[in-house]
Amino acid sequence: MTVSRARASANVALAKYWGKRHEGLNLPFTGSISVSLSGLETEASVALRPRQSGDTVRMNGQPASPREAERIGRFLDLVRDQARAAVRAEVDLQSNFPVAAGLASSASTFAALALAATHAFGLSLEARELSVLARRGSGSAARSIHGGFVEWMRGEASDGHDSFASQIAPAEHWPLGIVVAVTDEGQKKVGSREGMAIAVQQSPFFPAWVETHAADMDAIRSGIAERDLTRVGEAAEHNCLKMHAASLAARPALIYWTPATVAVIHRVRELRADGLEAYFTIDAGPQVKILCRAPDRSRVAEEIARVPGVRRLLLSAPGPGAEVLPPL
Ligand code: PMV
């Protein structure tokens, strides 16, 4: 039996997705803009197993936990619905970036799985439909369908058909330097699904986050078009700090930062004051992603490696979109 395989890169949001207007469909309150991360990839393989009564899922060589397997199974149901098929599948997911590093792999996982599973079930979807499908697995996965610089439109429709991502510019447009500083190797304490729900319902700052988001999107979009690191970096930092401010102000408070996270923030600001232009952004966890000019990446990495509490660094750059791989 043939196995369908696909690969997708992780991405980091410069203008973030934080808050769902519809939980089940992963419909966001705002649009978001990201850059695909080269070298941080997930490979998905899907084989149809007509004689199996349920799906089987392996993640990084181990059977998936019941919770993860159920999430993948529900996602495969969406593909089965579209294909009008009932057959179960054997799924293997392999991420090349350290899972123990607590870096979210859901974006690359669901983008790769959307592509491999539709291929396995004989569906051939346009990029827009693939993005809508990947979004159902994990919101940020809508963006990992594409390479380079990507915008996910909020959309207006209640069924979500207009909430998908498209590419703003390919990776070659702007070879930025990206450094990921891993400060904590443990698993996330509050995942993004739960964190967003708390921020939406329990933060008095959530409305301000939504209201001020479009201005950051505009600055980042135009800054990418003009390869203006200052404009993109300042807007991305501001957007990140607002996402965390809204989360910190929730009850219960969402505090994703550790002392090392804060130490990296300060170091990046010092580097900038000393003339090495770099900017930070942080998702729903303690790791810090740093943007800089491509030729400055190794210097930035050297400086950040010395910050107490930084455990390891991953070097990245704007990367490719999701692609089908040849059968093994
Ligand atoms: O795709 P999710 O549900 O894991 O949410 C991702 C949320 C952030 O990473 C914090 C922001 C973003 O836009 O990627």
Coordinates of C-alpha atoms and ligand atoms in Angstrom, one line a residue:
M1 CA 0.0 0.0 0.0
T2 CA 1.4 3.4 -0.9
V3 CA 2.1 5.9 1.8
S4 CA 1.5 9.6 1.2
R5 CA 4.1 11.9 2.7
A6 CA 4.3 15.6 3.1
R7 CA 6.5 18.1 4.9
A8 CA 5.8 21.6 6.4
S9 CA 7.8 24.2 8.3
A10 CA 7.0 25.8 11.7
N11 CA 6.3 29.5 11.6
V12 CA 6.6 32.4 14.0
A13 CA 3.9 35.1 14.1
L14 CA 5.0 38.7 13.9
A15 CA 1.4 39.9 14.3
K16 CA -0.1 37.2 16.5
Y17 CA -3.3 35.1 16.5
W18 CA -4.5 35.3 20.1
G19 CA -8.2 34.7 20.7
K20 CA -10.9 32.7 18.9
R21 CA -14.2 34.1 17.9
H22 CA -15.3 30.5 17.3
E23 CA -13.7 27.7 19.3
G24 CA -14.7 24.6 17.3
L25 CA -13.7 26.1 13.9
N26 CA -10.6 27.9 15.1
L27 CA -11.8 31.3 13.8
P28 CA -9.7 34.2 15.1
F29 CA -10.7 37.6 16.3
T30 CA -7.9 39.1 14.2
G31 CA -5.7 38.4 11.2
S32 CA -2.1 37.5 11.8
I33 CA 1.2 37.6 9.9
S34 CA 4.1 35.1 10.2
V35 CA 7.3 34.0 8.7
S36 CA 8.0 30.4 8.0
L37 CA 11.0 28.9 9.9
S38 CA 13.5 27.0 7.7
G39 CA 15.0 23.9 9.3
L40 CA 12.2 23.5 11.8
E41 CA 10.0 20.9 10.0
T42 CA 7.5 18.2 10.5
E43 CA 7.1 15.3 8.2
A44 CA 3.7 13.5 8.1
S45 CA 3.0 10.1 6.4
V46 CA -0.4 8.7 6.0
A47 CA -1.3 5.2 4.9
L48 CA -4.9 4.0 4.4
R49 CA -5.6 0.8 6.4
P50 CA -9.0 -0.7 5.3
R51 CA -8.7 -3.5 7.7
Q52 CA -8.1 -1.3 10.8
S53 CA -11.1 -0.3 12.9
G54 CA -9.4 2.8 14.2
D55 CA -6.6 5.3 13.3
T56 CA -3.2 4.7 14.7
V57 CA -0.9 7.6 15.3
R58 CA 2.8 7.7 16.1
M59 CA 4.6 10.9 17.0
N60 CA 8.4 11.1 16.9
G61 CA 8.7 7.3 17.0
Q62 CA 6.3 6.7 19.9
P63 CA 2.6 5.9 20.0
A64 CA 0.7 9.2 20.5
S65 CA -1.0 9.9 23.8
P66 CA -4.8 9.2 23.8
R67 CA -5.4 12.9 23.8
E68 CA -3.1 13.6 20.8
A69 CA -4.4 10.5 19.0
E70 CA -8.0 11.7 19.4
R71 CA -7.1 15.2 18.1
I72 CA -5.5 13.7 15.0
G73 CA -8.4 11.3 14.6
R74 CA -10.9 14.2 14.6
F75 CA -8.8 16.0 12.1
L76 CA -8.8 12.9 9.8
D77 CA -12.6 12.8 10.1
L78 CA -12.7 16.2 8.4
V79 CA -10.7 14.7 5.5
R80 CA -12.8 11.6 5.4
D81 CA -16.0 13.8 5.3
Q82 CA -14.6 15.6 2.3
A83 CA -13.5 12.4 0.6
R84 CA -16.8 10.6 1.5
A85 CA -14.7 7.8 2.9
A86 CA -14.7 5.8 6.1
V87 CA -11.4 4.1 5.9
R88 CA -9.0 4.4 8.9
A89 CA -5.4 5.5 8.6
E90 CA -1.9 4.9 10.0
V91 CA -0.3 8.2 10.7
D92 CA 3.4 8.9 11.5
L93 CA 4.5 12.4 12.5
Q94 CA 8.1 13.3 12.9
S95 CA 9.4 16.7 13.8
N96 CA 13.1 17.5 13.5
F97 CA 13.1 20.2 16.1
P98 CA 13.5 19.2 19.7
V99 CA 10.0 18.3 21.1
A100 CA 11.5 18.6 24.6
A101 CA 12.3 22.2 23.8
G102 CA 8.7 23.0 24.2
L103 CA 8.5 24.7 20.8
A104 CA 5.0 24.4 19.4
S105 CA 4.9 21.9 16.6
S106 CA 1.1 22.1 16.0
A107 CA 1.5 24.5 13.0
S108 CA 3.9 22.3 11.1
T109 CA 2.2 19.1 12.2
F110 CA -1.3 20.0 11.0
A111 CA -0.1 21.7 7.8
A112 CA 2.0 18.6 6.9
L113 CA -0.9 16.3 7.9
A114 CA -3.5 18.3 5.9
L115 CA -1.4 17.8 2.8
A116 CA -0.4 14.1 3.4
A117 CA -3.9 13.1 4.4
T118 CA -5.8 14.8 1.5
H119 CA -3.2 13.2 -0.8
A120 CA -3.8 9.7 0.7
F121 CA -7.6 10.1 0.4
G122 CA -7.3 11.1 -3.2
L123 CA -8.3 14.8 -2.7
S124 CA -6.5 17.5 -4.5
L125 CA -7.2 20.8 -2.8
E126 CA -6.2 24.3 -3.8
A127 CA -3.8 26.1 -1.4
R128 CA -6.7 28.1 0.0
E129 CA -8.8 25.0 0.8
L130 CA -5.7 23.3 2.3
S131 CA -5.2 26.3 4.6
V132 CA -8.8 26.2 5.7
L133 CA -8.4 22.5 6.5
A134 CA -5.1 22.9 8.3
R135 CA -6.7 25.8 10.4
R136 CA -9.2 23.3 11.8
G137 CA -6.3 21.3 13.3
S138 CA -4.5 24.3 14.8
G139 CA -5.1 27.9 13.9
S140 CA -1.4 28.7 13.2
A141 CA -1.2 25.7 10.8
A142 CA -3.3 27.7 8.3
R143 CA -0.1 29.8 7.8
S144 CA 2.3 26.8 7.6
I145 CA 0.8 25.8 4.2
H146 CA 2.8 28.6 2.7
G147 CA 6.5 29.5 2.7
G148 CA 8.1 32.9 3.3
F149 CA 6.0 35.7 4.7
V150 CA 2.3 34.8 5.2
E151 CA -0.9 36.5 6.2
W152 CA -3.9 34.7 7.6
M153 CA -7.1 36.7 7.0
R154 CA -9.6 36.8 9.9
G155 CA -12.5 36.3 7.5
E156 CA -16.1 37.2 8.2
A157 CA -18.1 34.1 7.3
S158 CA -19.6 32.0 10.2
D159 CA -18.5 28.7 8.5
G160 CA -14.9 29.9 8.2
H161 CA -14.5 29.5 4.4
D162 CA -12.9 32.9 4.1
S163 CA -10.5 32.5 7.0
F164 CA -7.3 31.2 5.3
A165 CA -3.7 32.2 4.8
S166 CA -1.9 33.3 1.7
Q167 CA 1.7 34.3 1.0
I168 CA 2.6 37.9 1.1
A169 CA 6.2 37.4 -0.1
P170 CA 8.4 34.3 -0.8
A171 CA 11.3 33.5 1.5
E172 CA 13.8 34.8 -1.1
H173 CA 12.2 38.2 -0.9
W174 CA 14.0 38.9 2.4
P175 CA 16.6 36.6 3.9
L176 CA 16.2 37.7 7.5
G177 CA 18.2 36.1 10.3
I178 CA 16.1 34.3 12.9
V179 CA 17.5 32.9 16.2
V180 CA 15.3 30.8 18.5
A181 CA 16.5 30.9 22.1
V182 CA 15.3 27.9 24.1
T183 CA 15.1 28.8 27.8
D184 CA 13.1 25.9 29.1
E185 CA 13.0 22.4 27.9
G186 CA 9.8 21.4 29.7
Q187 CA 6.3 21.0 28.3
K188 CA 4.0 24.1 28.1
K189 CA 2.0 24.5 31.2
V190 CA -1.0 26.3 29.6
G191 CA -1.5 25.4 26.0
S192 CA -2.6 28.0 23.5
R193 CA -6.2 26.8 23.2
E194 CA -6.7 27.2 27.0
G195 CA -4.6 30.3 27.2
M196 CA -6.6 32.1 24.5
A197 CA -10.0 31.1 26.0
I198 CA -8.8 32.6 29.4
A199 CA -7.5 35.8 27.7
V200 CA -10.8 36.2 25.7
Q201 CA -13.1 35.7 28.7
Q202 CA -11.0 36.9 31.7
S203 CA -8.8 39.8 30.5
P204 CA -10.0 43.4 30.7
F205 CA -7.3 44.2 28.2
F206 CA -8.5 41.7 25.5
P207 CA -10.7 44.3 23.7
A208 CA -7.7 46.7 23.5
W209 CA -5.6 43.9 22.0
V210 CA -8.2 43.4 19.3
E211 CA -8.7 47.1 18.7
T212 CA -5.1 47.9 18.2
H213 CA -4.1 44.9 16.2
A214 CA -4.8 46.2 12.7
A215 CA -2.3 49.0 13.0
D216 CA 0.5 46.4 13.8
M217 CA -0.6 44.3 10.9
D218 CA -0.4 47.3 8.5
A219 CA 3.1 48.2 9.8
I220 CA 4.3 44.6 9.5
R221 CA 2.8 44.1 6.1
S222 CA 4.3 47.2 4.6
G223 CA 7.6 46.7 6.4
I224 CA 7.9 43.3 4.9
A225 CA 7.2 44.7 1.4
E226 CA 10.0 47.3 1.9
R227 CA 12.3 44.9 3.8
D228 CA 12.3 47.5 6.6
L229 CA 13.6 45.6 9.7
T230 CA 13.1 48.6 12.0
R231 CA 9.4 48.9 11.1
V232 CA 8.7 45.2 11.2
G233 CA 10.8 44.6 14.4
E234 CA 9.3 47.5 16.4
A235 CA 5.7 46.5 15.4
A236 CA 6.3 42.8 16.1
E237 CA 7.8 43.5 19.6
H238 CA 4.9 45.8 20.4
N239 CA 2.4 43.2 19.2
C240 CA 4.0 40.5 21.3
L241 CA 4.1 42.6 24.4
K242 CA 0.4 43.5 24.0
M243 CA -0.5 39.8 23.6
H244 CA 1.4 39.0 26.8
A245 CA 0.0 42.1 28.6
A246 CA -3.5 41.0 27.8
S247 CA -2.6 37.5 29.1
L248 CA -0.9 38.8 32.2
A249 CA -4.0 40.8 33.1
A250 CA -6.4 37.8 32.9
R251 CA -7.7 36.0 35.9
P252 CA -6.2 33.5 36.4
A253 CA -3.1 35.3 35.1
L254 CA -1.2 33.7 32.2
I255 CA 2.5 34.2 32.9
Y256 CA 4.4 32.5 30.1
W257 CA 7.8 34.0 30.8
T258 CA 10.6 32.7 33.0
P259 CA 13.5 34.7 34.4
A260 CA 15.6 33.6 31.3
T261 CA 12.8 34.8 29.0
V262 CA 13.0 38.3 30.6
A263 CA 16.8 38.2 30.5
V264 CA 16.8 37.6 26.8
I265 CA 14.3 40.5 26.3
H266 CA 16.7 42.8 28.1
R267 CA 19.7 41.5 26.2
V268 CA 18.1 42.1 22.8
R269 CA 17.2 45.7 23.8
E270 CA 20.8 46.2 24.9
L271 CA 22.2 44.8 21.7
R272 CA 20.0 47.2 19.8
A273 CA 21.1 50.2 21.9
D274 CA 24.7 49.1 21.0
G275 CA 23.9 49.2 17.3
L276 CA 23.2 45.5 16.6
E277 CA 19.7 45.7 15.3
A278 CA 17.6 42.8 16.7
Y279 CA 14.0 42.3 17.9
F280 CA 12.3 39.7 20.0
T281 CA 8.9 37.9 19.8
I282 CA 7.5 35.3 22.2
D283 CA 4.5 32.9 21.8
A284 CA 2.6 31.1 24.5
G285 CA 5.7 29.8 26.2
P286 CA 9.1 30.8 27.5
Q287 CA 11.2 30.6 24.4
V288 CA 12.3 33.8 22.6
K289 CA 12.5 34.2 18.8
I290 CA 14.9 36.9 17.6
L291 CA 14.8 38.7 14.2
C292 CA 17.9 40.4 12.8
R293 CA 19.7 41.0 9.5
A294 CA 20.9 37.8 7.9
P295 CA 24.7 38.8 8.2
D296 CA 24.2 39.6 11.9
R297 CA 22.7 36.2 12.8
S298 CA 25.8 34.5 14.1
R299 CA 26.8 37.6 16.2
V300 CA 23.3 37.8 17.7
A301 CA 23.4 34.0 18.5
E302 CA 26.8 34.4 20.2
E303 CA 25.5 37.2 22.4
I304 CA 22.2 35.4 23.3
A305 CA 24.0 32.1 24.0
R306 CA 25.8 33.9 26.9
V307 CA 22.5 35.0 28.6
P308 CA 22.1 32.9 31.8
G309 CA 19.3 30.4 31.5
V310 CA 19.5 30.0 27.7
R311 CA 19.8 26.3 27.1
R312 CA 20.2 26.1 23.4
L313 CA 19.8 28.1 20.2
L314 CA 18.3 27.1 16.9
L315 CA 19.3 29.2 13.8
S316 CA 16.7 29.7 11.2
A317 CA 15.6 32.0 8.3
P318 CA 12.5 32.4 6.2
G319 CA 11.7 28.9 5.0
P320 CA 9.6 26.9 2.5
G321 CA 5.9 26.0 2.4
A322 CA 4.3 22.6 2.7
E323 CA 5.1 20.1 0.0
V324 CA 4.2 16.6 -0.9
L325 CA 7.2 14.2 -0.7
P326 CA 7.9 11.3 -3.1
P327 CA 7.0 7.8 -1.8
L328 CA 9.8 6.1 0.1
Ligands
PMV1 O1 -2.2 27.5 16.5 P1 -2.3 27.5 18.0 O2 -3.7 27.2 18.5 O3 -1.2 26.7 18.6 O4 -2.0 29.1 18.4 C1 -0.8 29.7 18.2 C2 -0.8 31.0 19.1 C3 0.5 31.7 19.1 O5 1.6 30.9 18.7 C4 0.8 32.3 20.5 C5 0.5 32.9 18.1 C6 0.5 32.7 16.7 O6 -0.1 33.4 15.9 O7 1.2 31.7 16.2

